[in-house]
């Protein structure tokens, strides 16, 4: 049992590192593509199409059987919510307020699976519960710290981050139940769901577009950043599914939701958004939360 808990936690932490990098890459790709909802949807379509191609080749190489029934339904639901959540989240990140956006989405993404896990898998231990609360504080300290070099989040950006966080929380839960079919196919079916939803949204936006409007095209730089998001996000998702199969959903979701730390560190390194003392404190608090959750 102890080894399972540790394996569950290590996989979730690895997913958090990769997800943070994937979100940073995706946000920069959307920014280079114009920072609009249309740009976000096109970046997601490109990255998820490439991801699906890779996953299908892996499933064929491994000889995994295509899922049916509830596992397929949960996978498609996960993808549908992820497509909408990612579009909202990438637009929020592209507006410059990466800290507040990542903080809100991270907190909501952790809270929803934790509540579902308590009902489905039983209440967590007192130590784990305290660790979850400390992790929530860490997410907020790391991602929402005041930064004079970053832009202030307006009401629209905050709501985009909220929708993204709720969507991610549902996505985590759906992946847990889809994970009964293995590791590769749950993510592949999720990609099918996200591609379907995002394609419909792009088609709807194209129909409403005014005649004579310039068509949005992704620049080479935006596509390169999107490919970075493909590599990081796909690997992170596979690790998260493995984490939910190895142990409790709440442990996996809360630890994986520490991904804003990676996003903020990359923003500090590449965008010169220097971390504040509050964010440094958040890193220390996050370390304490990890210790409490993995004990």
mmCIF file of C-alpha atoms in Angstrom:
data_model
loop_
_atom_site.group_PDB
_atom_site.id
_atom_site.type_symbol
_atom_site.label_atom_id
_atom_site.label_comp_id
_atom_site.label_asym_id
_atom_site.label_seq_id
_atom_site.Cartn_x
_atom_site.Cartn_y
_atom_site.Cartn_z
ATOM 1 C CA UNK A 1 0.000 0.000 0.000
ATOM 2 C CA UNK A 2 2.813 2.406 0.878
ATOM 3 C CA UNK A 3 4.553 1.771 -2.447
ATOM 4 C CA UNK A 4 1.246 2.340 -4.280
ATOM 5 C CA UNK A 5 0.748 5.677 -2.525
ATOM 6 C CA UNK A 6 4.276 6.788 -3.322
ATOM 7 C CA UNK A 7 3.957 5.664 -6.950
ATOM 8 C CA UNK A 8 0.615 7.453 -7.243
ATOM 9 C CA UNK A 9 2.146 10.656 -5.839
ATOM 10 C CA UNK A 10 5.317 10.559 -7.944
ATOM 11 C CA UNK A 11 3.346 10.057 -11.160
ATOM 12 C CA UNK A 12 1.027 12.948 -10.268
ATOM 13 C CA UNK A 13 3.941 15.269 -9.474
ATOM 14 C CA UNK A 14 5.614 14.391 -12.775
ATOM 15 C CA UNK A 15 2.325 15.161 -14.536
ATOM 16 C CA UNK A 16 2.204 18.544 -12.765
ATOM 17 C CA UNK A 17 5.676 19.485 -14.022
ATOM 18 C CA UNK A 18 4.821 18.569 -17.608
ATOM 19 C CA UNK A 19 1.357 20.123 -17.535
ATOM 20 C CA UNK A 20 2.773 23.425 -16.324
ATOM 21 C CA UNK A 21 5.190 23.454 -19.232
ATOM 22 C CA UNK A 22 2.454 22.445 -21.660
ATOM 23 C CA UNK A 23 0.160 25.237 -20.471
ATOM 24 C CA UNK A 24 2.973 27.761 -20.812
ATOM 25 C CA UNK A 25 3.734 26.588 -24.361
ATOM 26 C CA UNK A 26 0.068 26.579 -25.293
ATOM 27 C CA UNK A 27 -0.492 30.047 -23.875
ATOM 28 C CA UNK A 28 2.448 31.453 -25.832
ATOM 29 C CA UNK A 29 1.205 29.715 -28.999
ATOM 30 C CA UNK A 30 -2.220 31.354 -28.603
ATOM 31 C CA UNK A 31 -0.605 34.721 -27.907
ATOM 32 C CA UNK A 32 1.460 34.456 -31.108
ATOM 33 C CA UNK A 33 -1.691 33.484 -32.998
ATOM 34 C CA UNK A 34 -3.591 36.587 -31.872
ATOM 35 C CA UNK A 35 -4.835 35.789 -28.368
ATOM 36 C CA UNK A 36 -8.466 35.285 -29.404
ATOM 37 C CA UNK A 37 -10.848 32.392 -28.799
ATOM 38 C CA UNK A 38 -10.520 31.466 -32.460
ATOM 39 C CA UNK A 39 -6.747 31.327 -32.107
ATOM 40 C CA UNK A 40 -7.031 29.173 -28.973
ATOM 41 C CA UNK A 41 -9.364 26.720 -30.698
ATOM 42 C CA UNK A 42 -7.057 26.397 -33.690
ATOM 43 C CA UNK A 43 -4.032 25.798 -31.476
ATOM 44 C CA UNK A 44 -5.971 23.093 -29.618
ATOM 45 C CA UNK A 45 -7.134 21.506 -32.885
ATOM 46 C CA UNK A 46 -3.576 21.345 -34.181
ATOM 47 C CA UNK A 47 -2.019 20.055 -30.963
ATOM 48 C CA UNK A 48 -4.746 17.514 -30.195
ATOM 49 C CA UNK A 49 -4.778 16.216 -33.782
ATOM 50 C CA UNK A 50 -1.038 15.561 -33.595
ATOM 51 C CA UNK A 51 -1.451 14.061 -30.120
ATOM 52 C CA UNK A 52 -4.230 11.750 -31.330
ATOM 53 C CA UNK A 53 -2.069 10.538 -34.217
ATOM 54 C CA UNK A 54 0.736 9.663 -31.807
ATOM 55 C CA UNK A 55 -1.634 7.908 -29.406
ATOM 56 C CA UNK A 56 -3.256 5.847 -32.161
ATOM 57 C CA UNK A 57 0.154 4.649 -33.307
ATOM 58 C CA UNK A 58 1.044 3.715 -29.712
ATOM 59 C CA UNK A 59 -2.240 1.838 -29.246
ATOM 60 C CA UNK A 60 -1.705 -0.045 -32.521
ATOM 61 C CA UNK A 61 1.888 -0.894 -31.595
ATOM 62 C CA UNK A 62 0.824 -2.193 -28.156
ATOM 63 C CA UNK A 63 -2.178 -4.076 -29.540
ATOM 64 C CA UNK A 64 -4.606 -2.426 -27.076
ATOM 65 C CA UNK A 65 -8.297 -3.115 -27.745
ATOM 66 C CA UNK A 66 -10.588 -0.146 -28.495
ATOM 67 C CA UNK A 67 -12.730 0.663 -25.421
ATOM 68 C CA UNK A 68 -16.506 0.263 -25.346
ATOM 69 C CA UNK A 69 -19.365 1.166 -23.042
ATOM 70 C CA UNK A 70 -18.779 3.342 -20.004
ATOM 71 C CA UNK A 71 -15.013 3.674 -20.533
ATOM 72 C CA UNK A 72 -15.570 5.092 -24.033
ATOM 73 C CA UNK A 73 -18.292 7.452 -22.819
ATOM 74 C CA UNK A 74 -16.117 8.790 -19.997
ATOM 75 C CA UNK A 75 -13.212 9.286 -22.387
ATOM 76 C CA UNK A 76 -15.315 11.277 -24.853
ATOM 77 C CA UNK A 77 -16.802 13.346 -21.997
ATOM 78 C CA UNK A 78 -13.307 14.083 -20.713
ATOM 79 C CA UNK A 79 -12.274 15.332 -24.143
ATOM 80 C CA UNK A 80 -15.352 17.487 -24.647
ATOM 81 C CA UNK A 81 -14.858 19.298 -21.342
ATOM 82 C CA UNK A 82 -11.104 19.552 -21.891
ATOM 83 C CA UNK A 83 -11.561 21.219 -25.280
ATOM 84 C CA UNK A 84 -13.726 23.989 -23.854
ATOM 85 C CA UNK A 85 -11.609 24.329 -20.696
ATOM 86 C CA UNK A 86 -8.330 24.574 -22.603
ATOM 87 C CA UNK A 87 -9.715 27.167 -25.010
ATOM 88 C CA UNK A 88 -10.827 29.393 -22.125
ATOM 89 C CA UNK A 89 -7.620 28.815 -20.168
ATOM 90 C CA UNK A 90 -5.293 29.519 -23.101
ATOM 91 C CA UNK A 91 -7.080 32.784 -23.855
ATOM 92 C CA UNK A 92 -6.734 33.762 -20.185
ATOM 93 C CA UNK A 93 -3.002 32.967 -20.261
ATOM 94 C CA UNK A 94 -2.498 34.820 -23.535
ATOM 95 C CA UNK A 95 -3.888 38.014 -21.955
ATOM 96 C CA UNK A 96 -0.780 38.226 -19.782
ATOM 97 C CA UNK A 97 -2.268 37.467 -16.357
ATOM 98 C CA UNK A 98 -0.732 34.004 -16.167
ATOM 99 C CA UNK A 99 -0.529 34.014 -12.366
ATOM 100 C CA UNK A 100 -4.177 34.661 -11.510
ATOM 101 C CA UNK A 101 -5.411 32.427 -14.329
ATOM 102 C CA UNK A 102 -3.235 29.487 -13.286
ATOM 103 C CA UNK A 103 -4.141 29.939 -9.602
ATOM 104 C CA UNK A 104 -7.899 29.902 -10.097
ATOM 105 C CA UNK A 105 -7.861 27.020 -12.534
ATOM 106 C CA UNK A 106 -5.508 25.021 -10.321
ATOM 107 C CA UNK A 107 -7.667 25.426 -7.221
ATOM 108 C CA UNK A 108 -10.887 24.443 -8.980
ATOM 109 C CA UNK A 109 -9.219 21.578 -10.818
ATOM 110 C CA UNK A 110 -8.103 20.148 -7.458
ATOM 111 C CA UNK A 111 -11.301 20.779 -5.483
ATOM 112 C CA UNK A 112 -13.774 19.031 -7.805
ATOM 113 C CA UNK A 113 -11.948 15.654 -8.025
ATOM 114 C CA UNK A 114 -11.219 15.766 -4.284
ATOM 115 C CA UNK A 115 -14.943 16.085 -3.564
ATOM 116 C CA UNK A 116 -15.823 13.285 -6.002
ATOM 117 C CA UNK A 117 -13.098 11.054 -4.570
ATOM 118 C CA UNK A 118 -14.391 11.544 -1.021
ATOM 119 C CA UNK A 119 -17.807 10.294 -2.116
ATOM 120 C CA UNK A 120 -16.604 7.425 -4.303
ATOM 121 C CA UNK A 121 -13.474 6.223 -2.475
ATOM 122 C CA UNK A 122 -14.233 7.291 1.089
ATOM 123 C CA UNK A 123 -12.945 10.212 3.124
ATOM 124 C CA UNK A 124 -9.184 10.786 3.040
ATOM 125 C CA UNK A 125 -7.088 10.496 6.181
ATOM 126 C CA UNK A 126 -6.691 13.548 8.391
ATOM 127 C CA UNK A 127 -3.083 13.980 7.254
ATOM 128 C CA UNK A 128 -4.112 13.852 3.605
ATOM 129 C CA UNK A 129 -6.959 16.294 4.197
ATOM 130 C CA UNK A 130 -4.621 18.794 5.846
ATOM 131 C CA UNK A 131 -2.171 18.242 3.000
ATOM 132 C CA UNK A 132 -4.889 19.037 0.447
ATOM 133 C CA UNK A 133 -5.710 22.302 2.217
ATOM 134 C CA UNK A 134 -2.030 23.228 2.415
ATOM 135 C CA UNK A 135 -1.638 22.402 -1.285
ATOM 136 C CA UNK A 136 -4.553 24.715 -2.093
ATOM 137 C CA UNK A 137 -2.841 27.510 -0.181
ATOM 138 C CA UNK A 138 0.392 26.750 -2.037
ATOM 139 C CA UNK A 139 -1.325 26.982 -5.429
ATOM 140 C CA UNK A 140 -2.709 30.391 -4.549
ATOM 141 C CA UNK A 141 0.570 31.694 -3.129
ATOM 142 C CA UNK A 142 2.584 30.502 -6.113
ATOM 143 C CA UNK A 143 0.263 31.578 -8.888
ATOM 144 C CA UNK A 144 -1.603 34.605 -7.542
ATOM 145 C CA UNK A 145 1.236 36.529 -5.958
ATOM 146 C CA UNK A 146 1.474 40.224 -6.878
ATOM 147 C CA UNK A 147 3.834 40.814 -9.778
ATOM 148 C CA UNK A 148 4.426 44.394 -10.962
ATOM 149 C CA UNK A 149 5.715 43.131 -14.312
ATOM 150 C CA UNK A 150 2.618 41.043 -15.083
ATOM 151 C CA UNK A 151 -0.728 42.371 -16.322
ATOM 152 C CA UNK A 152 -3.700 42.623 -13.963
ATOM 153 C CA UNK A 153 -6.480 40.132 -14.677
ATOM 154 C CA UNK A 154 -9.793 41.758 -15.631
ATOM 155 C CA UNK A 155 -13.229 40.267 -14.944
ATOM 156 C CA UNK A 156 -13.407 38.536 -18.329
ATOM 157 C CA UNK A 157 -10.035 36.885 -17.806
ATOM 158 C CA UNK A 158 -11.054 35.695 -14.335
ATOM 159 C CA UNK A 159 -14.224 34.084 -15.682
ATOM 160 C CA UNK A 160 -12.271 32.383 -18.444
ATOM 161 C CA UNK A 161 -9.958 30.933 -15.787
ATOM 162 C CA UNK A 162 -12.954 29.789 -13.698
ATOM 163 C CA UNK A 163 -14.535 27.980 -16.667
ATOM 164 C CA UNK A 164 -11.150 26.435 -17.410
ATOM 165 C CA UNK A 165 -10.717 25.244 -13.820
ATOM 166 C CA UNK A 166 -14.183 23.685 -13.603
ATOM 167 C CA UNK A 167 -13.610 22.002 -16.946
ATOM 168 C CA UNK A 168 -10.255 20.620 -15.804
ATOM 169 C CA UNK A 169 -11.855 19.287 -12.614
ATOM 170 C CA UNK A 170 -14.496 17.414 -14.611
ATOM 171 C CA UNK A 171 -11.767 16.228 -16.981
ATOM 172 C CA UNK A 172 -9.770 14.727 -14.086
ATOM 173 C CA UNK A 173 -12.817 12.834 -12.828
ATOM 174 C CA UNK A 174 -13.779 11.568 -16.285
ATOM 175 C CA UNK A 175 -10.231 10.384 -16.984
ATOM 176 C CA UNK A 176 -10.256 8.425 -13.721
ATOM 177 C CA UNK A 177 -13.285 6.413 -14.833
ATOM 178 C CA UNK A 178 -12.083 6.146 -18.439
ATOM 179 C CA UNK A 179 -8.772 4.821 -17.116
ATOM 180 C CA UNK A 180 -10.350 1.424 -16.509
ATOM 181 C CA UNK A 181 -9.659 0.777 -20.209
ATOM 182 C CA UNK A 182 -5.917 1.285 -19.769
ATOM 183 C CA UNK A 183 -3.699 4.316 -20.276
ATOM 184 C CA UNK A 184 -3.424 4.986 -24.019
ATOM 185 C CA UNK A 185 -7.032 4.647 -25.187
ATOM 186 C CA UNK A 186 -8.615 6.834 -22.473
ATOM 187 C CA UNK A 187 -6.483 9.773 -23.614
ATOM 188 C CA UNK A 188 -7.012 8.917 -27.295
ATOM 189 C CA UNK A 189 -10.799 8.927 -26.888
ATOM 190 C CA UNK A 190 -10.516 12.168 -24.919
ATOM 191 C CA UNK A 191 -8.656 13.693 -27.857
ATOM 192 C CA UNK A 192 -11.474 12.531 -30.140
ATOM 193 C CA UNK A 193 -13.966 14.317 -27.914
ATOM 194 C CA UNK A 194 -11.970 17.542 -27.748
ATOM 195 C CA UNK A 195 -11.370 17.573 -31.503
ATOM 196 C CA UNK A 196 -15.099 17.123 -32.152
ATOM 197 C CA UNK A 197 -16.132 19.952 -29.800
ATOM 198 C CA UNK A 198 -13.426 22.361 -30.952
ATOM 199 C CA UNK A 199 -14.175 21.636 -34.626
ATOM 200 C CA UNK A 200 -17.852 22.441 -34.068
ATOM 201 C CA UNK A 201 -16.947 25.655 -32.258
ATOM 202 C CA UNK A 202 -14.571 26.732 -35.046
ATOM 203 C CA UNK A 203 -17.207 25.928 -37.660
ATOM 204 C CA UNK A 204 -19.799 27.959 -35.757
ATOM 205 C CA UNK A 205 -17.441 30.925 -35.474
ATOM 206 C CA UNK A 206 -16.652 30.693 -39.194
ATOM 207 C CA UNK A 207 -20.363 30.812 -40.070
ATOM 208 C CA UNK A 208 -20.835 33.910 -37.919
ATOM 209 C CA UNK A 209 -17.765 35.655 -39.299
ATOM 210 C CA UNK A 210 -18.483 38.726 -41.392
ATOM 211 C CA UNK A 211 -17.809 38.599 -45.093
ATOM 212 C CA UNK A 212 -14.397 39.982 -45.997
ATOM 213 C CA UNK A 213 -12.836 39.257 -42.602
ATOM 214 C CA UNK A 214 -9.287 37.956 -42.790
ATOM 215 C CA UNK A 215 -8.993 34.245 -42.051
ATOM 216 C CA UNK A 216 -6.886 33.344 -39.052
ATOM 217 C CA UNK A 217 -3.697 31.453 -39.867
ATOM 218 C CA UNK A 218 -1.197 30.083 -37.382
ATOM 219 C CA UNK A 219 2.310 31.431 -37.791
ATOM 220 C CA UNK A 220 5.313 29.121 -37.849
ATOM 221 C CA UNK A 221 6.274 30.315 -34.356
ATOM 222 C CA UNK A 222 2.782 29.587 -33.015
ATOM 223 C CA UNK A 223 2.916 26.082 -34.506
ATOM 224 C CA UNK A 224 6.320 25.433 -32.916
ATOM 225 C CA UNK A 225 4.995 26.428 -29.485
ATOM 226 C CA UNK A 226 1.928 24.249 -30.117
ATOM 227 C CA UNK A 227 4.178 21.261 -30.847
ATOM 228 C CA UNK A 228 5.923 21.868 -27.523
ATOM 229 C CA UNK A 229 2.528 21.777 -25.851
ATOM 230 C CA UNK A 230 1.769 18.469 -27.630
ATOM 231 C CA UNK A 231 4.846 16.758 -26.224
ATOM 232 C CA UNK A 232 4.478 18.062 -22.676
ATOM 233 C CA UNK A 233 0.696 17.854 -22.353
ATOM 234 C CA UNK A 234 0.341 14.379 -23.869
ATOM 235 C CA UNK A 235 3.042 12.912 -21.639
ATOM 236 C CA UNK A 236 1.600 14.659 -18.590
ATOM 237 C CA UNK A 237 -1.869 13.278 -19.304
ATOM 238 C CA UNK A 238 -0.571 9.730 -19.670
ATOM 239 C CA UNK A 239 1.237 10.061 -16.343
ATOM 240 C CA UNK A 240 -1.923 11.409 -14.679
ATOM 241 C CA UNK A 241 -4.025 8.485 -15.934
ATOM 242 C CA UNK A 242 -1.363 6.118 -14.616
ATOM 243 C CA UNK A 243 -1.484 7.958 -11.267
ATOM 244 C CA UNK A 244 -5.275 7.542 -10.970
ATOM 245 C CA UNK A 245 -4.910 3.835 -11.718
ATOM 246 C CA UNK A 246 -2.195 3.482 -9.066
ATOM 247 C CA UNK A 247 -4.068 5.143 -6.193
ATOM 248 C CA UNK A 248 -6.725 7.592 -5.044
ATOM 249 C CA UNK A 249 -8.111 10.253 -7.391
ATOM 250 C CA UNK A 250 -7.851 13.040 -4.806
ATOM 251 C CA UNK A 251 -4.126 12.446 -4.230
ATOM 252 C CA UNK A 252 -3.438 12.406 -7.974
ATOM 253 C CA UNK A 253 -5.600 15.456 -8.734
ATOM 254 C CA UNK A 254 -4.366 17.653 -5.884
ATOM 255 C CA UNK A 255 -0.689 16.966 -6.548
ATOM 256 C CA UNK A 256 -1.101 17.316 -10.321
ATOM 257 C CA UNK A 257 -2.866 20.634 -9.722
ATOM 258 C CA UNK A 258 0.402 22.084 -8.470
ATOM 259 C CA UNK A 259 1.203 22.621 -12.167
ATOM 260 C CA UNK A 260 1.004 26.445 -11.818
ATOM 261 C CA UNK A 261 4.464 26.254 -10.242
ATOM 262 C CA UNK A 262 5.938 25.106 -13.558
ATOM 263 C CA UNK A 263 3.980 27.732 -15.477
ATOM 264 C CA UNK A 264 5.190 30.525 -13.208
ATOM 265 C CA UNK A 265 8.810 29.343 -13.192
ATOM 266 C CA UNK A 266 8.845 29.228 -16.982
ATOM 267 C CA UNK A 267 7.262 32.683 -17.134
ATOM 268 C CA UNK A 268 9.995 33.928 -14.787
ATOM 269 C CA UNK A 269 12.731 32.373 -16.903
ATOM 270 C CA UNK A 270 11.489 33.187 -20.395
ATOM 271 C CA UNK A 271 9.266 36.255 -19.902
ATOM 272 C CA UNK A 272 11.290 37.873 -17.101
ATOM 273 C CA UNK A 273 8.269 37.797 -14.761
ATOM 274 C CA UNK A 274 10.360 37.610 -11.593
ATOM 275 C CA UNK A 275 8.854 35.497 -8.783
ATOM 276 C CA UNK A 276 7.940 37.406 -5.648
ATOM 277 C CA UNK A 277 8.646 36.504 -2.017
ATOM 278 C CA UNK A 278 5.060 35.329 -1.755
ATOM 279 C CA UNK A 279 5.611 32.918 -4.628
ATOM 280 C CA UNK A 280 8.826 31.683 -3.029
ATOM 281 C CA UNK A 281 6.866 31.027 0.160
ATOM 282 C CA UNK A 282 4.311 29.165 -1.940
ATOM 283 C CA UNK A 283 7.021 26.849 -3.232
ATOM 284 C CA UNK A 284 8.006 25.982 0.346
ATOM 285 C CA UNK A 285 4.364 25.444 1.323
ATOM 286 C CA UNK A 286 3.897 23.187 -1.706
ATOM 287 C CA UNK A 287 6.856 21.078 -0.582
ATOM 288 C CA UNK A 288 5.268 20.701 2.852
ATOM 289 C CA UNK A 289 1.954 19.702 1.244
ATOM 290 C CA UNK A 290 3.664 17.035 -0.854
ATOM 291 C CA UNK A 291 5.271 15.554 2.267
ATOM 292 C CA UNK A 292 1.914 15.433 4.120
ATOM 293 C CA UNK A 293 0.047 13.900 1.179
ATOM 294 C CA UNK A 294 2.637 11.220 0.503
ATOM 295 C CA UNK A 295 3.058 10.104 4.157
#
